[in-house]
Short mmCIF file of C-alpha atoms in Angstrom, two decimals:
data_model
loop_
_atom_site.label_atom_id
_atom_site.label_comp_id
_atom_site.label_asym_id
_atom_site.label_seq_id
_atom_site.Cartn_x
_atom_site.Cartn_y
_atom_site.Cartn_z
CA MET A 264 0.00 0.00 0.00
CA VAL A 265 1.12 3.56 -0.72
CA LEU A 266 1.94 5.34 2.53
CA LEU A 267 1.06 8.93 1.54
CA THR A 268 -1.33 10.36 -1.02
CA ILE A 269 -0.74 14.01 -1.90
CA CYS A 270 -3.94 15.47 -3.35
CA LEU A 271 -3.65 18.43 -5.70
CA PRO A 272 -7.05 19.95 -6.61
CA THR A 273 -6.64 22.63 -9.27
CA ARG A 274 -8.73 25.03 -11.34
CA ASN A 275 -7.51 27.30 -14.13
CA ARG A 276 -4.00 27.65 -12.72
CA GLN A 277 -2.32 25.12 -14.96
CA ALA A 278 1.07 26.83 -15.20
CA TYR A 279 1.49 26.88 -11.43
CA CYS A 280 0.18 23.34 -11.10
CA ILE A 281 2.69 22.03 -13.65
CA LYS A 282 5.56 23.63 -11.73
CA THR A 283 4.31 22.03 -8.53
CA ILE A 284 4.00 18.62 -10.19
CA THR A 285 7.50 18.91 -11.65
CA ALA A 286 8.94 19.84 -8.26
CA LEU A 287 7.23 16.91 -6.50
CA ALA A 288 8.46 14.50 -9.17
CA GLN A 289 12.07 15.33 -8.26
CA SER A 290 11.68 13.31 -5.07
CA GLU A 291 13.22 9.84 -5.30
CA GLY A 292 10.80 8.18 -2.90
CA ASN A 293 8.37 5.46 -4.01
CA ASP A 294 6.16 5.52 -0.93
CA PHE A 295 3.91 8.37 -2.07
CA GLU A 296 1.48 9.15 -4.87
CA VAL A 297 0.19 12.43 -6.23
CA ILE A 298 -3.36 12.80 -7.56
CA VAL A 299 -4.12 15.90 -9.61
CA SER A 300 -7.83 16.66 -9.81
CA ASP A 301 -8.28 19.09 -12.70
CA ASN A 302 -11.39 21.26 -12.50
CA SER A 303 -10.28 23.72 -15.20
CA ASP A 304 -12.32 25.12 -18.07
CA ASP A 305 -9.65 23.96 -20.52
CA PRO A 306 -8.73 20.28 -19.97
CA SER A 307 -6.08 20.22 -22.67
CA GLN A 308 -3.22 21.93 -20.84
CA LEU A 309 -2.80 19.42 -18.05
CA GLY A 310 -4.04 16.60 -20.27
CA ASP A 311 -1.37 17.29 -22.87
CA PHE A 312 1.29 17.72 -20.18
CA PHE A 313 0.57 14.28 -18.73
CA ALA A 314 0.19 12.65 -22.14
CA GLN A 315 3.18 14.15 -23.93
CA HIS A 316 5.67 15.66 -21.49
CA PHE A 317 5.38 13.83 -18.19
CA SER A 318 5.56 10.15 -17.33
CA ASP A 319 5.73 9.10 -13.70
CA PRO A 320 3.72 6.16 -12.31
CA ARG A 321 3.46 7.91 -8.94
CA PHE A 322 1.25 10.61 -10.48
CA ARG A 323 -2.36 10.36 -11.65
CA LEU A 324 -4.53 12.95 -13.42
CA ILE A 325 -8.30 13.13 -12.96
CA PRO A 326 -9.60 15.22 -15.88
CA PRO A 327 -12.43 17.76 -15.63
CA GLY A 328 -15.98 16.45 -15.61
CA PRO A 329 -18.83 17.58 -17.84
CA SER A 330 -19.45 20.65 -15.68
CA VAL A 331 -17.42 22.79 -13.29
CA LEU A 332 -17.32 21.49 -9.74
CA SER A 333 -17.40 23.63 -6.63
CA MET A 334 -14.20 23.62 -4.61
CA VAL A 335 -15.76 21.35 -2.00
CA ASP A 336 -16.84 18.84 -4.67
CA ASN A 337 -13.41 18.85 -6.30
CA TRP A 338 -11.82 18.10 -2.92
CA GLU A 339 -14.39 15.35 -2.40
CA ARG A 340 -13.50 13.85 -5.76
CA VAL A 341 -9.73 13.85 -5.31
CA VAL A 342 -9.76 12.39 -1.80
CA SER A 343 -12.11 9.61 -2.93
CA HIS A 344 -9.35 8.43 -5.32
CA ALA A 345 -6.63 8.32 -2.64
CA GLU A 346 -5.00 4.95 -2.04
CA GLY A 347 -2.46 5.98 0.60
CA ARG A 348 -2.71 5.10 4.27
CA TRP A 349 -2.34 8.84 4.91
CA ILE A 350 -3.77 11.74 2.88
CA SER A 351 -2.70 15.36 2.50
CA VAL A 352 -4.18 18.15 0.38
CA ILE A 353 -2.20 21.15 -0.87
CA GLY A 354 -2.96 23.96 -3.29
CA ASP A 355 -1.68 23.93 -6.85
CA ASP A 356 0.60 26.87 -6.00
CA ASP A 357 2.00 25.25 -2.83
CA TYR A 358 4.69 22.67 -2.11
CA ILE A 359 4.98 19.69 0.23
CA ASP A 360 8.07 17.60 0.94
CA PRO A 361 7.43 13.94 0.02
CA GLN A 362 10.01 13.04 2.69
CA LEU A 363 7.10 13.64 5.03
CA ALA A 364 6.44 9.90 4.60
CA GLY A 365 9.52 9.19 6.72
CA ILE A 366 8.34 11.26 9.68
CA ILE A 367 4.88 9.68 9.40
CA ARG A 368 6.50 6.26 9.86
CA ARG A 369 8.41 7.50 12.88
CA TYR A 370 5.29 8.94 14.48
CA GLU A 371 3.36 5.73 13.82
CA VAL A 372 5.99 3.83 15.83
CA LEU A 373 6.17 6.37 18.67
CA TYR A 374 2.42 7.04 18.92
CA ARG A 375 0.47 3.94 17.97
CA ASP A 376 -2.92 5.65 17.91
CA VAL A 377 -1.89 8.71 15.89
CA ASP A 378 -4.36 9.52 13.10
CA ALA A 379 -3.74 13.24 12.53
CA ILE A 380 -0.37 14.92 11.95
CA SER A 381 0.19 18.64 11.61
CA TRP A 382 3.24 20.81 11.15
CA GLU A 383 4.32 24.41 10.84
CA CYS A 384 4.38 25.83 7.30
CA MET A 385 6.73 28.11 5.46
CA THR A 386 5.01 30.95 3.62
CA TYR A 387 5.92 32.33 0.20
CA GLN A 388 4.52 34.83 -2.31
CA TRP A 389 5.08 33.96 -5.97
CA PRO A 390 6.92 36.72 -7.91
CA ASP A 391 3.68 37.78 -9.62
CA ASN A 392 1.98 38.41 -6.27
CA ARG A 393 4.11 41.09 -4.67
CA PRO A 394 2.23 44.39 -5.08
CA VAL A 395 4.07 45.56 -1.96
CA PRO A 396 7.38 44.39 -0.47
CA THR A 397 6.76 40.94 0.98
CA LEU A 398 8.42 38.65 3.48
CA ALA A 399 8.60 34.88 3.29
CA SER A 400 8.83 33.03 6.59
CA ILE A 401 10.57 29.89 7.84
CA PRO A 402 9.66 28.30 11.20
CA LEU A 403 12.88 27.45 13.04
CA ALA A 404 11.79 25.06 15.81
CA ASN A 405 11.95 21.27 15.50
CA GLU A 406 10.24 19.79 18.56
CA THR A 407 7.28 17.40 18.44
CA ARG A 408 4.21 18.27 20.51
CA LEU A 409 1.08 16.34 21.48
CA PRO A 410 -1.63 19.01 21.71
CA SER A 411 -4.72 18.23 23.76
CA HIS A 412 -8.10 18.00 22.08
CA GLU A 413 -9.62 20.12 24.84
CA GLY A 414 -7.19 22.97 24.30
CA LEU A 415 -7.56 22.92 20.53
CA ALA A 416 -11.35 22.79 20.79
CA ASP A 417 -11.29 25.86 22.99
CA GLN A 418 -9.16 27.69 20.42
CA LEU A 419 -11.20 26.61 17.39
CA TYR A 420 -14.83 26.20 18.43
CA ARG A 421 -14.82 29.02 20.99
CA TRP A 422 -12.03 31.23 19.52
CA SER A 423 -10.42 31.57 22.96
CA GLU A 424 -7.21 33.18 21.66
CA ARG A 425 -9.21 36.15 20.38
CA LYS A 426 -6.93 36.49 17.37
CA ARG A 427 -7.93 37.06 13.74
CA SER A 428 -7.27 33.37 13.04
CA PRO A 429 -7.18 30.41 15.44
CA SER A 430 -3.74 28.81 15.70
CA VAL A 431 -5.21 25.32 15.27
CA GLY A 432 -3.29 23.84 12.35
CA VAL A 433 -4.56 20.27 12.31
CA GLY A 434 -6.45 19.17 9.20
CA ILE A 435 -6.00 17.60 5.81
CA TYR A 436 -4.91 20.89 4.20
CA HIS A 437 -1.15 21.09 4.78
CA GLY A 438 -1.53 18.26 7.27
CA ALA A 439 -1.65 14.48 7.04
CA ILE A 440 -4.79 12.59 8.04
CA LYS A 441 -5.05 8.82 8.25
CA ARG A 442 -7.41 7.45 5.62
CA SER A 443 -9.30 5.51 8.29
CA LEU A 444 -10.04 8.82 10.06
CA MET A 445 -11.28 10.38 6.81
CA GLN A 446 -13.56 7.40 6.32
CA ARG A 447 -14.86 7.82 9.87
CA ILE A 448 -15.54 11.49 9.13
CA ARG A 449 -17.43 10.52 5.97
CA ASP A 450 -19.52 7.95 7.85
CA THR A 451 -20.27 10.37 10.72
CA TYR A 452 -21.09 13.51 8.75
CA GLY A 453 -23.59 13.01 5.97
CA GLY A 454 -21.76 10.42 3.87
CA ARG A 455 -19.21 12.93 2.56
CA TYR A 456 -15.63 13.84 3.38
CA PHE A 457 -16.39 17.54 2.95
CA GLU A 458 -19.59 19.58 3.19
CA HIS A 459 -18.99 23.29 3.75
CA PRO A 460 -17.59 25.69 1.10
CA ILE A 461 -14.83 26.80 3.53
CA VAL A 462 -13.52 23.31 3.05
CA ASP A 463 -10.17 23.48 4.85
CA TRP A 464 -11.50 24.86 8.12
CA GLU A 465 -14.56 22.62 8.02
CA ASN A 466 -12.21 19.65 7.83
CA THR A 467 -10.19 21.01 10.75
CA CYS A 468 -13.38 21.07 12.83
CA LYS A 469 -14.16 17.46 11.94
CA VAL A 470 -10.63 16.16 12.41
CA LEU A 471 -10.52 17.71 15.86
CA ALA A 472 -13.87 16.14 16.76
CA GLN A 473 -13.09 12.64 15.46
CA SER A 474 -9.33 12.08 15.80
CA LYS A 475 -7.81 9.87 18.47
CA ARG A 476 -4.30 11.32 18.66
CA ILE A 477 -2.88 14.49 17.12
CA VAL A 478 0.86 14.90 16.71
CA HIS A 479 2.36 18.25 15.76
CA SER A 480 5.83 18.83 14.31
CA GLU A 481 7.28 22.29 14.75
CA ARG A 482 9.58 21.53 11.81
CA PRO A 483 7.92 22.66 8.54
CA PHE A 484 7.22 20.16 5.77
CA SER A 485 5.33 22.34 3.30
CA VAL A 486 5.05 25.83 1.87
CA LEU A 487 1.86 27.86 1.71
CA GLY A 488 2.30 29.55 -1.65
CA ALA A 489 0.29 32.50 -2.90
CA CYS A 490 0.26 33.27 -6.60
CA LEU A 491 -1.58 36.19 -8.18
CA ALA A 492 -4.47 33.89 -9.15
CA SER A 493 -4.89 32.44 -5.65
CA ASN A 494 -7.56 33.30 -3.12
CA SER A 495 -4.84 34.20 -0.62
CA ALA A 496 -3.62 36.93 -2.99
CA SER A 497 -6.59 38.95 -1.77
CA ILE A 498 -4.76 39.51 1.53
CA LEU A 499 -2.43 41.89 -0.29
CA SER A 500 -5.03 43.56 -2.54
CA PRO A 501 -8.61 44.67 -1.76
CA ASP A 502 -9.40 44.73 -5.48
CA VAL A 503 -8.30 41.11 -5.86
CA LEU A 504 -10.41 40.24 -2.81
CA LYS A 505 -13.59 41.55 -4.43
CA THR A 506 -13.01 39.46 -7.55
CA ARG A 507 -12.08 36.31 -5.62
CA VAL A 508 -15.10 36.55 -3.32
CA LYS A 509 -17.49 37.04 -6.24
CA THR A 510 -16.07 34.00 -8.05
CA PHE A 511 -16.00 31.89 -4.91
CA VAL A 512 -19.61 32.63 -4.01
CA ALA A 513 -20.76 31.89 -7.57
CA GLU A 514 -18.87 28.60 -7.81
CA SER A 515 -20.02 27.48 -4.36
CA SER A 516 -23.68 27.50 -5.35
CA GLY A 517 -25.42 24.19 -4.91
CA SER A 518 -23.52 23.22 -1.76
CA ILE A 519 -24.20 24.47 1.75
CA GLU A 520 -24.97 28.18 1.64
CA LEU A 521 -22.29 30.53 2.88
CA HIS A 522 -24.92 32.87 4.33
CA GLN A 523 -26.57 31.24 7.34
CA PRO A 524 -29.19 32.94 9.53
CA PHE A 525 -27.40 31.89 12.73
CA PHE A 526 -24.23 33.72 11.57
CA PRO A 527 -25.43 36.68 9.46
CA PHE A 528 -22.12 38.10 8.26
CA VAL A 529 -22.13 38.90 4.53
CA PHE A 530 -19.42 37.37 2.35
CA ASP A 531 -19.76 39.54 -0.75
CA ASP A 532 -19.33 42.68 1.33
CA PRO A 533 -16.28 44.88 0.50
CA GLY A 534 -15.11 44.41 4.10
CA ALA A 535 -15.33 40.62 4.18
CA SER A 536 -12.20 38.92 5.46
CA LEU A 537 -10.57 35.55 6.08
CA CYS A 538 -11.40 35.95 9.77
CA GLN A 539 -15.09 36.03 8.92
CA SER A 540 -14.81 32.99 6.64
CA ILE A 541 -13.14 30.86 9.30
CA ALA A 542 -15.76 31.87 11.84
CA ALA A 543 -18.55 30.99 9.42
CA ALA A 544 -17.19 27.47 8.93
CA THR A 545 -16.70 26.82 12.63
CA ALA A 546 -20.08 28.33 13.53
CA TRP A 547 -21.77 26.13 10.91
CA PHE A 548 -20.06 23.00 12.20
CA CYS A 549 -20.85 23.66 15.84
CA HIS A 550 -24.45 24.64 15.05
CA THR A 551 -25.04 21.65 12.79
CA TYR A 552 -23.37 19.02 14.97
CA CYS A 553 -24.15 20.44 18.42
CA HIS A 554 -20.72 21.40 19.73
CA SER A 555 -20.47 23.92 22.53
CA THR A 556 -19.68 27.49 21.50
CA ALA A 557 -19.72 29.04 24.97
CA SER A 558 -17.95 32.43 24.93
CA PHE A 559 -17.62 32.32 21.12
CA GLY A 560 -19.59 35.56 20.66
CA ILE A 561 -17.45 37.80 22.82
CA ASN A 562 -14.25 36.08 21.71
CA PHE A 563 -15.11 36.56 18.05
CA ALA A 564 -15.81 40.24 18.67
CA HIS A 565 -12.23 40.59 19.91
CA ALA A 566 -10.96 38.54 16.96
CA ALA A 567 -12.80 40.87 14.59
CA MET A 568 -11.11 43.85 16.24
CA ASP A 569 -7.77 42.11 15.80
CA GLU A 570 -8.58 41.62 12.10
CA CYS A 571 -9.30 45.31 11.71
CA LYS A 572 -5.90 46.20 13.19
CA PHE A 573 -4.21 44.44 10.26
CA SER A 574 -5.75 46.82 7.69
CA THR A 575 -3.15 48.35 5.39
CA ASP A 576 -5.05 51.60 4.76
CA ALA A 577 -7.91 53.65 6.14
CA GLN A 578 -10.35 52.64 3.39
CA THR A 579 -9.84 48.91 4.02
CA HIS A 580 -10.14 49.47 7.77
CA ALA A 581 -13.44 51.33 7.34
CA ALA A 582 -14.83 48.60 5.08
CA LYS A 583 -13.96 45.89 7.61
CA VAL A 584 -15.45 47.83 10.50
CA GLU A 585 -18.69 48.42 8.58
CA CYS A 586 -18.94 44.77 7.54
CA PHE A 587 -18.38 43.46 11.05
CA SER A 588 -20.69 46.10 12.56
CA ARG A 589 -23.59 45.06 10.33
CA GLY A 590 -23.00 41.42 11.14
CA PHE A 591 -22.85 41.96 14.89
CA ALA A 592 -26.00 44.10 14.74
CA ASP A 593 -27.93 41.23 13.13
CA TRP A 594 -26.34 38.38 15.07
CA GLU A 595 -28.48 37.08 17.93
CA GLY A 596 -30.35 40.35 18.18
CA GLY A 597 -27.20 42.39 18.54
CA LYS A 598 -26.16 40.50 21.67
CA TRP A 599 -22.43 40.86 20.96
CA ALA A 600 -22.45 44.22 19.16
CA SER A 601 -21.34 46.21 22.21
CA HIS A 602 -18.19 44.10 22.47
CA PHE A 603 -17.04 45.09 18.98
CA THR A 604 -15.24 48.37 19.61
CA PRO A 605 -12.43 48.58 17.06
CA ALA A 606 -9.68 51.12 17.50
CA PRO A 607 -9.34 53.90 14.92
CA PHE A 608 -7.14 53.15 11.94
CA SER A 609 -3.45 53.33 12.59
CA PRO A 610 -0.85 52.80 9.85
CA PRO A 611 1.01 49.48 10.20
CA ARG A 612 3.93 49.79 12.59
CA SER A 613 6.33 47.50 10.77
CA VAL A 614 7.55 47.85 7.22
CA ASN A 615 7.35 44.63 5.24
CA GLN A 616 10.97 44.92 4.17
CA LEU A 617 12.67 44.05 7.45
CA SER A 618 14.20 40.59 7.56
CA GLY A 619 15.12 38.81 10.76
CA VAL A 620 13.99 36.38 13.43
CA ASN A 621 10.71 37.05 15.20
CA ASP A 622 8.68 34.63 17.31
CA ASN A 623 10.91 31.70 16.33
CA ARG A 624 10.43 32.36 12.61
CA LEU A 625 12.99 33.62 10.14
CA ASN A 626 11.50 36.33 7.92
CA VAL A 627 13.33 37.00 4.67
CA ARG A 628 12.67 39.62 2.02
CA GLU A 629 11.49 37.67 -1.00
CA ALA A 630 12.88 40.05 -3.59
CA ASP A 631 16.42 39.27 -2.39
CA ILE A 632 16.52 35.46 -2.27
CA GLY A 633 15.91 34.53 -5.91
CA ALA A 634 13.47 31.66 -5.29
CA GLN A 635 10.95 31.53 -8.14
CA THR A 636 8.64 28.81 -6.79
CA PRO A 637 7.57 27.43 -3.38
CA ALA A 638 9.75 24.37 -4.00
CA GLU A 639 12.81 26.52 -4.54
CA PHE A 640 12.01 28.49 -1.41
CA TYR A 641 11.61 25.26 0.58
CA ARG A 642 15.08 24.16 -0.49
CA PHE A 643 16.38 27.58 0.52
CA GLY A 644 14.64 27.30 3.87
CA GLU A 645 16.08 23.85 4.59
CA HIS A 646 19.46 25.48 5.18
CA ALA A 647 18.03 27.08 8.33
CA ILE A 648 16.21 24.09 9.87
CA ILE A 649 16.98 20.58 11.05
CA PRO A 650 17.42 18.05 8.20
CA VAL A 651 14.58 15.57 7.69
CA ASP A 652 16.92 12.58 8.17
CA SER A 653 18.02 13.88 11.56
CA LEU A 654 14.44 14.43 12.64
CA ILE A 655 13.42 10.93 11.54
CA SER A 656 16.35 9.32 13.36
CA GLY A 657 15.72 11.34 16.50
CA THR A 658 19.01 13.27 16.22
CA ARG A 659 18.71 16.61 17.96
CA VAL A 660 21.79 18.32 16.50
CA PHE A 661 22.70 19.56 13.07
CA ALA A 662 25.21 17.59 11.04
CA LEU A 663 28.36 19.58 10.34
#
C-alpha cells in the first residue's frame, strides 16, 4: 500500500500546477502518490502535459468532468481516489516535501494511535503576487508536541485566543490525516468527506472532533504559496479580494450556503475577510453538529477587532469595521455588538521589508533570495532548519 497520497485539486492555474508537479516529481521516494484533480475550463493543458511531457507512475490525473465542480466537490472527488494510508491536500501553488512519509512512519511507531499529523508551514509569495514588499517566513523550531483535544477545541470552536485566526493547524490541508479517520468522518457527517464551502476549516473542525491522537511537528514540511491567481492573494489587494469573493460565491452555489441565519455576516461585502470565513465554517459545524460554542460571541468580537488592526489603509479598515458592525448588529439580536469596539485606523507599525527572526520564525525579504517557486524556497529554507533525516532518526543536532 502507498503510505502517503498528496492530493492536488486545481482550477484554471495550470502553469502553477505544472511547476508544482514537476517539483514533486524530483523526489526519489516510491512511498507516495500524487493525484491531480483538474477542474479547469480547458482540460487540454494538463491533459497534454501528462500525455506528452510527463511520465511518472506515482502521479495520476483526474480530468475535468462535464461541468465545473465547486471547490468542496473537487476536494471530495480527489480524496475519494486516494489509495495511501495517509492523505494530504495542498494547493496547486503550494509545495509539500514527500520526505514527510519518513516522519509519518516515525510517528506511527512512537504514537500507535496517531491519526492526525500537523506541522508548521513556510510561507511564500510567488513573484507575480508582490504588489508591496513581501516577506517569506521559515519556522525554526523542530520539537514534536502532542496538543490536547480540549485545548484545541477551545481555540477553534470558541475562539479563545481572540486572534484574527485560530492557531489550530490540524487538518487535511497542509496536514496528514489517516485514511481511516477520513472514512470515519465521511460515515459520521452526511456520507461525505467535505460539506462546507470553507472546506479546509470545516475539515479542521471534523478532524478535531473525530481524531484519536494528534501529533504536531514544529519543523515545517510544506510551503503555503500564494500566486496572483490564488484566493490568498486577496490579503495583499482589496481589489483582488472583491473578484475572488465574487467568483468563490458563484462557484459554491449548490452546496451548503455561505450565508446562514445563525451567523449573518455577509461574504460579498467589501469588508469581508478571512477571519469572517473561518468563523462561518466553525459556527456552521458547531451549530449543525451540536458542539459547545460558549464564549464564542465575545471572543469573536475581539478577533474581529484584531482583524481590523491588520488593515493596510484607512479605506480597508473602514470597510472591515462596517462589515463586522452590520454582522454583529444582526447576530443574535445584537447581543455581541457592544463588544465590537475597534480602534481607529493606525498605519502598520512594521515595514514589510525588514528581515530577521521574530517569534521563532525567520522572515526574509522575497525580492532578495531569488526563489521563483515554493519548492525553490523550501530548499532555501532547509538550510536554516533541522534536516529531515536527523528528525526521523531522533538526532537533535545539526550535522556539520
